[in-house]
Amino acid sequence: AQSVAQPEDQVNVAEGNPLTVKCTYSVSGNPYLFWYVQYPNRGLQFLLKYITGDNLVKGSYGFEAEFNKSQTSFHLKKPSALVSDSALYFCAVKGKSGAGSYQLTFGKGTKLSVIP
Amino acid sequence: EAQVTQNPRYLITVTGKKLTVTCSQNMNHEYMSWYRQDPGLGLRQIYYSMNVEVTDKGDVPEGYKVSRKEKRNFPLILESPSPNQTSLYFCASSLSTGQGSNQPQHFGDGTRLSIL
Protein backbone atom coordinates (compact mmCIF):
# COMPACT_ATOMS: atom_id res chain seq x y z
CA ALA A 1 0.00 0.00 0.00
CA GLN A 2 1.21 3.47 -0.78
CA SER A 3 1.98 5.91 2.01
CA VAL A 4 3.15 9.43 2.74
CA ALA A 5 5.19 10.45 5.76
CA GLN A 6 5.58 13.96 7.07
CA PRO A 7 8.01 13.30 9.91
CA GLU A 8 7.55 16.65 11.66
CA ASP A 9 4.24 17.58 13.25
CA GLN A 10 5.45 21.16 13.63
CA VAL A 11 8.19 23.30 12.13
CA ASN A 12 9.18 26.65 13.60
CA VAL A 13 11.26 29.13 11.62
CA ALA A 14 12.17 32.77 12.04
CA GLU A 15 10.82 35.24 9.52
CA GLY A 16 13.30 35.77 6.70
CA ASN A 17 15.00 32.42 7.19
CA PRO A 18 14.71 29.56 4.70
CA LEU A 19 12.15 26.90 5.47
CA THR A 20 11.86 23.20 4.66
CA VAL A 21 8.87 20.96 5.25
CA LYS A 22 9.76 17.32 4.74
CA CYS A 23 7.84 14.63 2.90
CA THR A 24 8.76 11.07 1.97
CA TYR A 25 6.58 8.61 0.13
CA SER A 26 6.21 4.98 -0.81
CA VAL A 27 4.40 4.04 -4.00
CA SER A 28 4.55 1.55 -6.86
CA GLY A 29 5.65 2.97 -10.16
CA ASN A 30 6.07 6.62 -10.97
CA PRO A 31 4.26 8.93 -8.56
CA TYR A 32 2.42 12.17 -8.95
CA LEU A 33 3.32 14.36 -5.95
CA PHE A 34 1.44 17.37 -4.58
CA TRP A 35 1.73 19.96 -1.85
CA TYR A 36 -1.31 21.70 -0.40
CA VAL A 37 -1.63 24.43 2.23
CA GLN A 38 -4.50 24.88 4.68
CA TYR A 39 -5.16 28.18 6.44
CA PRO A 40 -7.44 28.28 9.52
CA ASN A 41 -11.12 27.66 8.74
CA ARG A 42 -10.38 27.11 5.06
CA GLY A 43 -10.06 24.19 2.71
CA LEU A 44 -6.80 22.98 1.24
CA GLN A 45 -5.23 25.06 -1.50
CA PHE A 46 -2.99 23.60 -4.17
CA LEU A 47 0.63 24.83 -4.06
CA LEU A 48 2.55 22.76 -6.59
CA LYS A 49 2.91 19.34 -8.16
CA TYR A 50 5.53 17.07 -9.65
CA ILE A 51 4.53 14.93 -12.59
CA THR A 52 7.68 14.37 -14.61
CA GLY A 53 10.69 16.25 -15.88
CA ASP A 54 12.70 18.78 -13.88
CA ASN A 55 13.16 17.64 -10.29
CA LEU A 56 12.78 21.19 -8.96
CA VAL A 57 9.21 22.36 -9.14
CA LYS A 58 8.13 25.94 -8.53
CA GLY A 59 4.70 26.80 -7.23
CA SER A 60 2.54 29.48 -5.69
CA TYR A 61 3.65 32.10 -3.12
CA GLY A 62 7.36 31.52 -3.79
CA PHE A 63 7.34 27.87 -2.71
CA GLU A 64 9.29 25.17 -4.49
CA ALA A 65 9.83 21.47 -3.98
CA GLU A 66 12.53 19.05 -4.98
CA PHE A 67 11.74 15.56 -6.16
CA ASN A 68 14.41 13.04 -5.18
CA LYS A 69 13.69 9.63 -6.61
CA SER A 70 16.50 7.77 -4.85
CA GLN A 71 15.44 9.10 -1.45
CA THR A 72 11.72 8.98 -2.32
CA SER A 73 11.36 12.49 -0.99
CA PHE A 74 9.52 15.63 -2.06
CA HIS A 75 10.50 18.34 0.43
CA LEU A 76 8.81 21.73 0.29
CA LYS A 77 11.10 24.75 0.48
CA LYS A 78 11.06 28.53 0.48
CA PRO A 79 14.16 30.75 0.55
CA SER A 80 12.73 33.38 2.90
CA ALA A 81 9.79 32.67 5.19
CA LEU A 82 6.97 35.14 5.81
CA VAL A 83 4.70 35.29 8.86
CA SER A 84 1.80 34.82 6.44
CA ASP A 85 3.23 31.41 5.49
CA SER A 86 2.15 30.08 8.89
CA ALA A 87 -0.35 27.31 8.10
CA LEU A 88 -0.83 23.57 7.89
CA TYR A 89 0.93 21.89 4.96
CA PHE A 90 -0.03 18.57 3.40
CA CYS A 91 1.98 16.39 1.07
CA ALA A 92 0.05 13.96 -1.15
CA VAL A 93 1.01 11.18 -3.54
CA LYS A 94 -0.99 9.60 -6.33
CA GLY A 95 0.06 6.21 -7.56
CA LYS A 96 -1.19 2.93 -8.87
CA SER A 97 -2.54 0.56 -6.24
CA GLY A 98 -2.06 -3.18 -6.34
CA ALA A 99 -5.48 -3.59 -7.88
CA GLY A 100 -4.49 -1.34 -10.77
CA SER A 101 -6.54 1.68 -9.80
CA TYR A 102 -5.07 5.05 -8.85
CA GLN A 103 -5.18 6.25 -5.28
CA LEU A 104 -4.47 9.66 -3.75
CA THR A 105 -2.98 9.51 -0.26
CA PHE A 106 -2.34 12.50 2.01
CA GLY A 107 0.23 12.85 4.74
CA LYS A 108 -0.85 13.82 8.23
CA GLY A 109 0.20 17.42 7.82
CA THR A 110 2.93 19.68 9.21
CA LYS A 111 2.11 22.85 11.05
CA LEU A 112 4.46 25.64 10.02
CA SER A 113 4.89 28.57 12.39
CA VAL A 114 6.91 31.57 11.20
CA ILE A 115 8.04 33.68 14.10
CA PRO A 116 8.35 37.45 13.58
CA GLU B 1 -15.47 32.75 -9.32
CA ALA B 2 -14.42 29.11 -9.54
CA GLN B 3 -15.30 27.40 -6.31
CA VAL B 4 -16.48 24.38 -4.39
CA THR B 5 -19.34 25.24 -2.03
CA GLN B 6 -20.28 23.15 0.99
CA ASN B 7 -23.31 23.58 3.22
CA PRO B 8 -23.72 23.79 6.10
CA ARG B 9 -20.35 25.02 7.39
CA TYR B 10 -21.17 23.98 10.94
CA LEU B 11 -23.71 21.50 12.31
CA ILE B 12 -24.38 20.10 15.76
CA THR B 13 -26.85 17.24 15.81
CA VAL B 14 -27.74 14.09 17.71
CA THR B 15 -27.06 10.41 17.17
CA GLY B 16 -29.34 8.77 14.64
CA LYS B 17 -30.78 11.88 13.02
CA LYS B 18 -30.19 11.68 9.27
CA LEU B 19 -28.26 14.56 7.76
CA THR B 20 -26.98 15.63 4.38
CA VAL B 21 -24.00 17.83 3.61
CA THR B 22 -24.27 19.38 0.17
CA CYS B 23 -21.36 20.03 -2.18
CA SER B 24 -21.53 21.94 -5.42
CA GLN B 25 -18.83 22.98 -7.90
CA ASN B 26 -19.07 25.42 -10.79
CA MET B 27 -15.98 24.33 -12.75
CA ASN B 28 -17.57 21.51 -14.77
CA HIS B 29 -15.22 19.04 -13.09
CA GLU B 30 -15.77 15.34 -13.64
CA TYR B 31 -14.09 14.14 -10.46
CA MET B 32 -15.47 14.86 -6.99
CA SER B 33 -14.51 13.48 -3.61
CA TRP B 34 -15.29 13.63 0.10
CA TYR B 35 -12.67 13.59 2.85
CA ARG B 36 -12.71 13.73 6.59
CA GLN B 37 -9.94 15.44 8.53
CA ASP B 38 -9.13 14.32 12.05
CA PRO B 39 -6.25 15.45 14.29
CA GLY B 40 -3.18 13.31 13.80
CA LEU B 41 -4.75 11.40 10.92
CA GLY B 42 -4.62 13.93 8.10
CA LEU B 43 -7.20 13.61 5.34
CA ARG B 44 -8.89 10.31 4.64
CA GLN B 45 -11.03 9.74 1.60
CA ILE B 46 -14.63 8.66 2.21
CA TYR B 47 -16.09 8.35 -1.31
CA TYR B 48 -15.26 9.62 -4.73
CA SER B 49 -16.96 9.97 -8.08
CA MET B 50 -15.28 9.84 -11.48
CA ASN B 51 -18.38 11.20 -13.24
CA VAL B 52 -22.17 11.34 -13.13
CA GLU B 53 -23.72 8.15 -11.75
CA VAL B 54 -20.26 6.70 -11.00
CA THR B 55 -19.23 6.50 -7.33
CA ASP B 56 -16.66 4.42 -5.45
CA LYS B 57 -15.61 3.81 -1.89
CA GLY B 58 -12.53 5.48 -0.51
CA ASP B 59 -10.61 4.46 2.58
CA VAL B 60 -13.30 5.08 5.22
CA PRO B 61 -16.77 4.69 3.61
CA GLU B 62 -18.58 3.00 6.52
CA GLY B 63 -21.58 4.97 7.74
CA TYR B 64 -21.71 7.26 4.71
CA LYS B 65 -23.58 7.39 1.41
CA VAL B 66 -23.16 9.59 -1.64
CA SER B 67 -24.91 10.21 -4.90
CA ARG B 68 -23.92 11.87 -8.19
CA LYS B 69 -27.06 12.60 -10.17
CA GLU B 70 -25.68 15.79 -11.67
CA LYS B 71 -22.16 16.76 -12.55
CA ARG B 72 -22.02 19.76 -10.26
CA ASN B 73 -23.44 18.20 -7.06
CA PHE B 74 -22.08 15.48 -4.80
CA PRO B 75 -23.96 15.31 -1.48
CA LEU B 76 -22.70 13.34 1.51
CA ILE B 77 -25.39 11.52 3.46
CA LEU B 78 -25.16 10.21 7.00
CA GLU B 79 -28.21 7.99 7.41
CA SER B 80 -27.71 7.34 11.12
CA PRO B 81 -24.90 9.54 12.43
CA SER B 82 -22.83 8.40 15.39
CA PRO B 83 -20.38 10.30 17.62
CA ASN B 84 -17.36 8.76 15.85
CA GLN B 85 -18.41 10.67 12.74
CA THR B 86 -17.72 13.95 14.51
CA SER B 87 -15.12 15.48 12.24
CA LEU B 88 -14.21 18.16 9.73
CA TYR B 89 -15.39 17.23 6.25
CA PHE B 90 -14.10 18.49 2.93
CA CYS B 91 -15.48 18.17 -0.56
CA ALA B 92 -13.08 18.46 -3.50
CA SER B 93 -13.26 18.41 -7.27
CA SER B 94 -10.86 18.24 -10.19
CA LEU B 95 -10.65 17.79 -13.90
CA SER B 96 -10.23 14.17 -14.74
CA THR B 97 -8.67 12.47 -17.67
CA GLY B 98 -9.19 9.12 -16.07
CA GLN B 99 -8.01 7.54 -12.88
CA GLY B 100 -4.43 8.49 -13.56
CA SER B 101 -5.20 12.18 -13.78
CA ASN B 102 -2.53 14.48 -12.39
CA GLN B 103 -4.85 17.44 -12.00
CA PRO B 104 -4.86 19.10 -8.55
CA GLN B 105 -8.01 19.14 -6.48
CA HIS B 106 -10.03 22.22 -5.53
CA PHE B 107 -11.40 22.07 -2.00
CA GLY B 108 -14.42 23.55 -0.31
CA ASP B 109 -14.00 25.41 2.98
CA GLY B 110 -15.15 22.48 5.07
CA THR B 111 -18.08 21.40 7.21
CA ARG B 112 -17.56 20.87 10.90
CA LEU B 113 -19.96 18.18 12.15
CA SER B 114 -20.54 17.44 15.82
CA ILE B 115 -22.62 14.36 16.60
CA LEU B 116 -23.78 14.22 20.22
PDB file of C-alpha atoms in Angstrom:
ATOM      1  CA  ALA A   1       0.000   0.000   0.000  1.00  0.00           C
ATOM      2  CA  GLN A   2       1.214   3.466  -0.776  1.00  0.00           C
ATOM      3  CA  SER A   3       1.978   5.908   2.013  1.00  0.00           C
ATOM      4  CA  VAL A   4       3.153   9.428   2.742  1.00  0.00           C
ATOM      5  CA  ALA A   5       5.193  10.450   5.757  1.00  0.00           C
ATOM      6  CA  GLN A   6       5.582  13.960   7.071  1.00  0.00           C
ATOM      7  CA  PRO A   7       8.013  13.304   9.909  1.00  0.00           C
ATOM      8  CA  GLU A   8       7.549  16.650  11.660  1.00  0.00           C
ATOM      9  CA  ASP A   9       4.241  17.583  13.245  1.00  0.00           C
ATOM     10  CA  GLN A  10       5.450  21.156  13.627  1.00  0.00           C
ATOM     11  CA  VAL A  11       8.194  23.300  12.128  1.00  0.00           C
ATOM     12  CA  ASN A  12       9.180  26.652  13.602  1.00  0.00           C
ATOM     13  CA  VAL A  13      11.256  29.128  11.624  1.00  0.00           C
ATOM     14  CA  ALA A  14      12.168  32.774  12.040  1.00  0.00           C
ATOM     15  CA  GLU A  15      10.819  35.243   9.517  1.00  0.00           C
ATOM     16  CA  GLY A  16      13.303  35.770   6.696  1.00  0.00           C
ATOM     17  CA  ASN A  17      15.004  32.415   7.187  1.00  0.00           C
ATOM     18  CA  PRO A  18      14.714  29.560   4.701  1.00  0.00           C
ATOM     19  CA  LEU A  19      12.149  26.899   5.471  1.00  0.00           C
ATOM     20  CA  THR A  20      11.859  23.205   4.660  1.00  0.00           C
ATOM     21  CA  VAL A  21       8.869  20.955   5.252  1.00  0.00           C
ATOM     22  CA  LYS A  22       9.759  17.318   4.740  1.00  0.00           C
ATOM     23  CA  CYS A  23       7.845  14.626   2.898  1.00  0.00           C
ATOM     24  CA  THR A  24       8.758  11.074   1.970  1.00  0.00           C
ATOM     25  CA  TYR A  25       6.582   8.609   0.126  1.00  0.00           C
ATOM     26  CA  SER A  26       6.212   4.983  -0.810  1.00  0.00           C
ATOM     27  CA  VAL A  27       4.396   4.037  -4.003  1.00  0.00           C
ATOM     28  CA  SER A  28       4.548   1.548  -6.863  1.00  0.00           C
ATOM     29  CA  GLY A  29       5.651   2.970 -10.161  1.00  0.00           C
ATOM     30  CA  ASN A  30       6.066   6.623 -10.966  1.00  0.00           C
ATOM     31  CA  PRO A  31       4.263   8.925  -8.559  1.00  0.00           C
ATOM     32  CA  TYR A  32       2.418  12.171  -8.950  1.00  0.00           C
ATOM     33  CA  LEU A  33       3.315  14.363  -5.950  1.00  0.00           C
ATOM     34  CA  PHE A  34       1.443  17.366  -4.584  1.00  0.00           C
ATOM     35  CA  TRP A  35       1.725  19.964  -1.849  1.00  0.00           C
ATOM     36  CA  TYR A  36      -1.313  21.696  -0.399  1.00  0.00           C
ATOM     37  CA  VAL A  37      -1.634  24.427   2.233  1.00  0.00           C
ATOM     38  CA  GLN A  38      -4.501  24.882   4.681  1.00  0.00           C
ATOM     39  CA  TYR A  39      -5.164  28.180   6.438  1.00  0.00           C
ATOM     40  CA  PRO A  40      -7.438  28.276   9.516  1.00  0.00           C
ATOM     41  CA  ASN A  41     -11.118  27.662   8.742  1.00  0.00           C
ATOM     42  CA  ARG A  42     -10.375  27.115   5.062  1.00  0.00           C
ATOM     43  CA  GLY A  43     -10.057  24.190   2.712  1.00  0.00           C
ATOM     44  CA  LEU A  44      -6.801  22.980   1.244  1.00  0.00           C
ATOM     45  CA  GLN A  45      -5.232  25.063  -1.495  1.00  0.00           C
ATOM     46  CA  PHE A  46      -2.994  23.603  -4.174  1.00  0.00           C
ATOM     47  CA  LEU A  47       0.635  24.832  -4.059  1.00  0.00           C
ATOM     48  CA  LEU A  48       2.552  22.760  -6.586  1.00  0.00           C
ATOM     49  CA  LYS A  49       2.906  19.342  -8.158  1.00  0.00           C
ATOM     50  CA  TYR A  50       5.531  17.065  -9.648  1.00  0.00           C
ATOM     51  CA  ILE A  51       4.531  14.928 -12.591  1.00  0.00           C
ATOM     52  CA  THR A  52       7.676  14.369 -14.608  1.00  0.00           C
ATOM     53  CA  GLY A  53      10.695  16.255 -15.884  1.00  0.00           C
ATOM     54  CA  ASP A  54      12.704  18.779 -13.881  1.00  0.00           C
ATOM     55  CA  ASN A  55      13.161  17.642 -10.292  1.00  0.00           C
ATOM     56  CA  LEU A  56      12.781  21.191  -8.964  1.00  0.00           C
ATOM     57  CA  VAL A  57       9.206  22.358  -9.144  1.00  0.00           C
ATOM     58  CA  LYS A  58       8.130  25.938  -8.527  1.00  0.00           C
ATOM     59  CA  GLY A  59       4.699  26.804  -7.226  1.00  0.00           C
ATOM     60  CA  SER A  60       2.538  29.483  -5.688  1.00  0.00           C
ATOM     61  CA  TYR A  61       3.654  32.097  -3.122  1.00  0.00           C
ATOM     62  CA  GLY A  62       7.360  31.515  -3.789  1.00  0.00           C
ATOM     63  CA  PHE A  63       7.341  27.866  -2.711  1.00  0.00           C
ATOM     64  CA  GLU A  64       9.290  25.170  -4.491  1.00  0.00           C
ATOM     65  CA  ALA A  65       9.825  21.474  -3.976  1.00  0.00           C
ATOM     66  CA  GLU A  66      12.533  19.054  -4.977  1.00  0.00           C
ATOM     67  CA  PHE A  67      11.742  15.564  -6.160  1.00  0.00           C
ATOM     68  CA  ASN A  68      14.412  13.040  -5.181  1.00  0.00           C
ATOM     69  CA  LYS A  69      13.690   9.631  -6.614  1.00  0.00           C
ATOM     70  CA  SER A  70      16.505   7.767  -4.846  1.00  0.00           C
ATOM     71  CA  GLN A  71      15.441   9.098  -1.447  1.00  0.00           C
ATOM     72  CA  THR A  72      11.717   8.980  -2.316  1.00  0.00           C
ATOM     73  CA  SER A  73      11.365  12.489  -0.993  1.00  0.00           C
ATOM     74  CA  PHE A  74       9.521  15.626  -2.062  1.00  0.00           C
ATOM     75  CA  HIS A  75      10.496  18.335   0.429  1.00  0.00           C
ATOM     76  CA  LEU A  76       8.809  21.731   0.291  1.00  0.00           C
ATOM     77  CA  LYS A  77      11.097  24.746   0.481  1.00  0.00           C
ATOM     78  CA  LYS A  78      11.057  28.525   0.478  1.00  0.00           C
ATOM     79  CA  PRO A  79      14.157  30.753   0.548  1.00  0.00           C
ATOM     80  CA  SER A  80      12.727  33.378   2.905  1.00  0.00           C
ATOM     81  CA  ALA A  81       9.786  32.669   5.194  1.00  0.00           C
ATOM     82  CA  LEU A  82       6.974  35.137   5.810  1.00  0.00           C
ATOM     83  CA  VAL A  83       4.701  35.286   8.858  1.00  0.00           C
ATOM     84  CA  SER A  84       1.799  34.820   6.440  1.00  0.00           C
ATOM     85  CA  ASP A  85       3.230  31.406   5.486  1.00  0.00           C
ATOM     86  CA  SER A  86       2.145  30.079   8.891  1.00  0.00           C
ATOM     87  CA  ALA A  87      -0.347  27.315   8.098  1.00  0.00           C
ATOM     88  CA  LEU A  88      -0.832  23.567   7.888  1.00  0.00           C
ATOM     89  CA  TYR A  89       0.930  21.887   4.958  1.00  0.00           C
ATOM     90  CA  PHE A  90      -0.030  18.573   3.401  1.00  0.00           C
ATOM     91  CA  CYS A  91       1.984  16.388   1.074  1.00  0.00           C
ATOM     92  CA  ALA A  92       0.054  13.964  -1.149  1.00  0.00           C
ATOM     93  CA  VAL A  93       1.011  11.184  -3.543  1.00  0.00           C
ATOM     94  CA  LYS A  94      -0.989   9.600  -6.333  1.00  0.00           C
ATOM     95  CA  GLY A  95       0.058   6.211  -7.557  1.00  0.00           C
ATOM     96  CA  LYS A  96      -1.195   2.932  -8.867  1.00  0.00           C
ATOM     97  CA  SER A  97      -2.542   0.559  -6.240  1.00  0.00           C
ATOM     98  CA  GLY A  98      -2.058  -3.181  -6.337  1.00  0.00           C
ATOM     99  CA  ALA A  99      -5.482  -3.585  -7.880  1.00  0.00           C
ATOM    100  CA  GLY A 100      -4.487  -1.340 -10.769  1.00  0.00           C
ATOM    101  CA  SER A 101      -6.539   1.683  -9.804  1.00  0.00           C
ATOM    102  CA  TYR A 102      -5.071   5.046  -8.846  1.00  0.00           C
ATOM    103  CA  GLN A 103      -5.180   6.247  -5.275  1.00  0.00           C
ATOM    104  CA  LEU A 104      -4.467   9.659  -3.751  1.00  0.00           C
ATOM    105  CA  THR A 105      -2.981   9.510  -0.260  1.00  0.00           C
ATOM    106  CA  PHE A 106      -2.342  12.501   2.009  1.00  0.00           C
ATOM    107  CA  GLY A 107       0.233  12.853   4.736  1.00  0.00           C
ATOM    108  CA  LYS A 108      -0.854  13.816   8.232  1.00  0.00           C
ATOM    109  CA  GLY A 109       0.196  17.422   7.815  1.00  0.00           C
ATOM    110  CA  THR A 110       2.926  19.675   9.209  1.00  0.00           C
ATOM    111  CA  LYS A 111       2.110  22.853  11.055  1.00  0.00           C
ATOM    112  CA  LEU A 112       4.462  25.641  10.019  1.00  0.00           C
ATOM    113  CA  SER A 113       4.895  28.572  12.388  1.00  0.00           C
ATOM    114  CA  VAL A 114       6.910  31.570  11.200  1.00  0.00           C
ATOM    115  CA  ILE A 115       8.043  33.680  14.102  1.00  0.00           C
ATOM    116  CA  PRO A 116       8.351  37.451  13.579  1.00  0.00           C
TER     117      PRO A 116
ATOM    118  CA  GLU B   1     -15.470  32.751  -9.320  1.00  0.00           C
ATOM    119  CA  ALA B   2     -14.424  29.109  -9.543  1.00  0.00           C
ATOM    120  CA  GLN B   3     -15.300  27.404  -6.313  1.00  0.00           C
ATOM    121  CA  VAL B   4     -16.481  24.385  -4.391  1.00  0.00           C
ATOM    122  CA  THR B   5     -19.335  25.243  -2.027  1.00  0.00           C
ATOM    123  CA  GLN B   6     -20.278  23.148   0.985  1.00  0.00           C
ATOM    124  CA  ASN B   7     -23.313  23.577   3.220  1.00  0.00           C
ATOM    125  CA  PRO B   8     -23.716  23.792   6.096  1.00  0.00           C
ATOM    126  CA  ARG B   9     -20.353  25.021   7.391  1.00  0.00           C
ATOM    127  CA  TYR B  10     -21.169  23.978  10.938  1.00  0.00           C
ATOM    128  CA  LEU B  11     -23.708  21.504  12.314  1.00  0.00           C
ATOM    129  CA  ILE B  12     -24.379  20.095  15.762  1.00  0.00           C
ATOM    130  CA  THR B  13     -26.853  17.236  15.807  1.00  0.00           C
ATOM    131  CA  VAL B  14     -27.742  14.089  17.708  1.00  0.00           C
ATOM    132  CA  THR B  15     -27.055  10.414  17.167  1.00  0.00           C
ATOM    133  CA  GLY B  16     -29.340   8.774  14.636  1.00  0.00           C
ATOM    134  CA  LYS B  17     -30.784  11.882  13.017  1.00  0.00           C
ATOM    135  CA  LYS B  18     -30.189  11.683   9.274  1.00  0.00           C
ATOM    136  CA  LEU B  19     -28.260  14.560   7.763  1.00  0.00           C
ATOM    137  CA  THR B  20     -26.980  15.631   4.379  1.00  0.00           C
ATOM    138  CA  VAL B  21     -24.004  17.830   3.609  1.00  0.00           C
ATOM    139  CA  THR B  22     -24.271  19.381   0.174  1.00  0.00           C
ATOM    140  CA  CYS B  23     -21.364  20.033  -2.181  1.00  0.00           C
ATOM    141  CA  SER B  24     -21.527  21.938  -5.424  1.00  0.00           C
ATOM    142  CA  GLN B  25     -18.827  22.975  -7.898  1.00  0.00           C
ATOM    143  CA  ASN B  26     -19.066  25.421 -10.793  1.00  0.00           C
ATOM    144  CA  MET B  27     -15.981  24.332 -12.751  1.00  0.00           C
ATOM    145  CA  ASN B  28     -17.566  21.510 -14.773  1.00  0.00           C
ATOM    146  CA  HIS B  29     -15.224  19.039 -13.089  1.00  0.00           C
ATOM    147  CA  GLU B  30     -15.768  15.343 -13.640  1.00  0.00           C
ATOM    148  CA  TYR B  31     -14.086  14.137 -10.464  1.00  0.00           C
ATOM    149  CA  MET B  32     -15.466  14.856  -6.988  1.00  0.00           C
ATOM    150  CA  SER B  33     -14.508  13.480  -3.608  1.00  0.00           C
ATOM    151  CA  TRP B  34     -15.286  13.632   0.099  1.00  0.00           C
ATOM    152  CA  TYR B  35     -12.671  13.585   2.850  1.00  0.00           C
ATOM    153  CA  ARG B  36     -12.711  13.731   6.589  1.00  0.00           C
ATOM    154  CA  GLN B  37      -9.945  15.442   8.529  1.00  0.00           C
ATOM    155  CA  ASP B  38      -9.133  14.321  12.052  1.00  0.00           C
ATOM    156  CA  PRO B  39      -6.248  15.452  14.287  1.00  0.00           C
ATOM    157  CA  GLY B  40      -3.179  13.309  13.805  1.00  0.00           C
ATOM    158  CA  LEU B  41      -4.752  11.396  10.920  1.00  0.00           C
ATOM    159  CA  GLY B  42      -4.619  13.926   8.098  1.00  0.00           C
ATOM    160  CA  LEU B  43      -7.204  13.606   5.336  1.00  0.00           C
ATOM    161  CA  ARG B  44      -8.887  10.310   4.635  1.00  0.00           C
ATOM    162  CA  GLN B  45     -11.034   9.739   1.602  1.00  0.00           C
ATOM    163  CA  ILE B  46     -14.629   8.663   2.207  1.00  0.00           C
ATOM    164  CA  TYR B  47     -16.095   8.350  -1.308  1.00  0.00           C
ATOM    165  CA  TYR B  48     -15.259   9.624  -4.734  1.00  0.00           C
ATOM    166  CA  SER B  49     -16.961   9.968  -8.085  1.00  0.00           C
ATOM    167  CA  MET B  50     -15.277   9.839 -11.482  1.00  0.00           C
ATOM    168  CA  ASN B  51     -18.380  11.198 -13.237  1.00  0.00           C
ATOM    169  CA  VAL B  52     -22.173  11.338 -13.126  1.00  0.00           C
ATOM    170  CA  GLU B  53     -23.722   8.148 -11.751  1.00  0.00           C
ATOM    171  CA  VAL B  54     -20.260   6.696 -10.996  1.00  0.00           C
ATOM    172  CA  THR B  55     -19.232   6.504  -7.335  1.00  0.00           C
ATOM    173  CA  ASP B  56     -16.660   4.424  -5.448  1.00  0.00           C
ATOM    174  CA  LYS B  57     -15.607   3.809  -1.890  1.00  0.00           C
ATOM    175  CA  GLY B  58     -12.527   5.484  -0.508  1.00  0.00           C
ATOM    176  CA  ASP B  59     -10.608   4.464   2.583  1.00  0.00           C
ATOM    177  CA  VAL B  60     -13.296   5.083   5.216  1.00  0.00           C
ATOM    178  CA  PRO B  61     -16.771   4.691   3.613  1.00  0.00           C
ATOM    179  CA  GLU B  62     -18.580   3.004   6.519  1.00  0.00           C
ATOM    180  CA  GLY B  63     -21.585   4.969   7.738  1.00  0.00           C
ATOM    181  CA  TYR B  64     -21.711   7.262   4.707  1.00  0.00           C
ATOM    182  CA  LYS B  65     -23.582   7.393   1.406  1.00  0.00           C
ATOM    183  CA  VAL B  66     -23.156   9.594  -1.641  1.00  0.00           C
ATOM    184  CA  SER B  67     -24.914  10.215  -4.905  1.00  0.00           C
ATOM    185  CA  ARG B  68     -23.922  11.865  -8.187  1.00  0.00           C
ATOM    186  CA  LYS B  69     -27.058  12.595 -10.168  1.00  0.00           C
ATOM    187  CA  GLU B  70     -25.680  15.788 -11.670  1.00  0.00           C
ATOM    188  CA  LYS B  71     -22.161  16.759 -12.555  1.00  0.00           C
ATOM    189  CA  ARG B  72     -22.017  19.762 -10.255  1.00  0.00           C
ATOM    190  CA  ASN B  73     -23.440  18.200  -7.057  1.00  0.00           C
ATOM    191  CA  PHE B  74     -22.076  15.483  -4.797  1.00  0.00           C
ATOM    192  CA  PRO B  75     -23.964  15.310  -1.480  1.00  0.00           C
ATOM    193  CA  LEU B  76     -22.696  13.336   1.505  1.00  0.00           C
ATOM    194  CA  ILE B  77     -25.395  11.518   3.457  1.00  0.00           C
ATOM    195  CA  LEU B  78     -25.161  10.214   7.000  1.00  0.00           C
ATOM    196  CA  GLU B  79     -28.210   7.988   7.411  1.00  0.00           C
ATOM    197  CA  SER B  80     -27.708   7.344  11.125  1.00  0.00           C
ATOM    198  CA  PRO B  81     -24.901   9.538  12.429  1.00  0.00           C
ATOM    199  CA  SER B  82     -22.833   8.397  15.391  1.00  0.00           C
ATOM    200  CA  PRO B  83     -20.381  10.298  17.624  1.00  0.00           C
ATOM    201  CA  ASN B  84     -17.359   8.757  15.851  1.00  0.00           C
ATOM    202  CA  GLN B  85     -18.407  10.673  12.743  1.00  0.00           C
ATOM    203  CA  THR B  86     -17.723  13.948  14.515  1.00  0.00           C
ATOM    204  CA  SER B  87     -15.118  15.475  12.236  1.00  0.00           C
ATOM    205  CA  LEU B  88     -14.207  18.158   9.731  1.00  0.00           C
ATOM    206  CA  TYR B  89     -15.392  17.234   6.246  1.00  0.00           C
ATOM    207  CA  PHE B  90     -14.095  18.487   2.928  1.00  0.00           C
ATOM    208  CA  CYS B  91     -15.478  18.169  -0.558  1.00  0.00           C
ATOM    209  CA  ALA B  92     -13.077  18.462  -3.496  1.00  0.00           C
ATOM    210  CA  SER B  93     -13.264  18.413  -7.268  1.00  0.00           C
ATOM    211  CA  SER B  94     -10.857  18.243 -10.188  1.00  0.00           C
ATOM    212  CA  LEU B  95     -10.653  17.792 -13.900  1.00  0.00           C
ATOM    213  CA  SER B  96     -10.230  14.169 -14.738  1.00  0.00           C
ATOM    214  CA  THR B  97      -8.666  12.466 -17.668  1.00  0.00           C
ATOM    215  CA  GLY B  98      -9.189   9.115 -16.071  1.00  0.00           C
ATOM    216  CA  GLN B  99      -8.007   7.545 -12.879  1.00  0.00           C
ATOM    217  CA  GLY B 100      -4.431   8.490 -13.557  1.00  0.00           C
ATOM    218  CA  SER B 101      -5.204  12.184 -13.780  1.00  0.00           C
ATOM    219  CA  ASN B 102      -2.531  14.483 -12.393  1.00  0.00           C
ATOM    220  CA  GLN B 103      -4.854  17.443 -11.997  1.00  0.00           C
ATOM    221  CA  PRO B 104      -4.861  19.098  -8.546  1.00  0.00           C
ATOM    222  CA  GLN B 105      -8.011  19.143  -6.481  1.00  0.00           C
ATOM    223  CA  HIS B 106     -10.030  22.215  -5.534  1.00  0.00           C
ATOM    224  CA  PHE B 107     -11.396  22.073  -2.001  1.00  0.00           C
ATOM    225  CA  GLY B 108     -14.418  23.545  -0.313  1.00  0.00           C
ATOM    226  CA  ASP B 109     -13.999  25.414   2.980  1.00  0.00           C
ATOM    227  CA  GLY B 110     -15.149  22.480   5.071  1.00  0.00           C
ATOM    228  CA  THR B 111     -18.084  21.398   7.213  1.00  0.00           C
ATOM    229  CA  ARG B 112     -17.563  20.871  10.902  1.00  0.00           C
ATOM    230  CA  LEU B 113     -19.956  18.178  12.151  1.00  0.00           C
ATOM    231  CA  SER B 114     -20.536  17.437  15.821  1.00  0.00           C
ATOM    232  CA  ILE B 115     -22.621  14.360  16.603  1.00  0.00           C
ATOM    233  CA  LEU B 116     -23.777  14.224  20.224  1.00  0.00           C
TER     234      LEU B 116
END
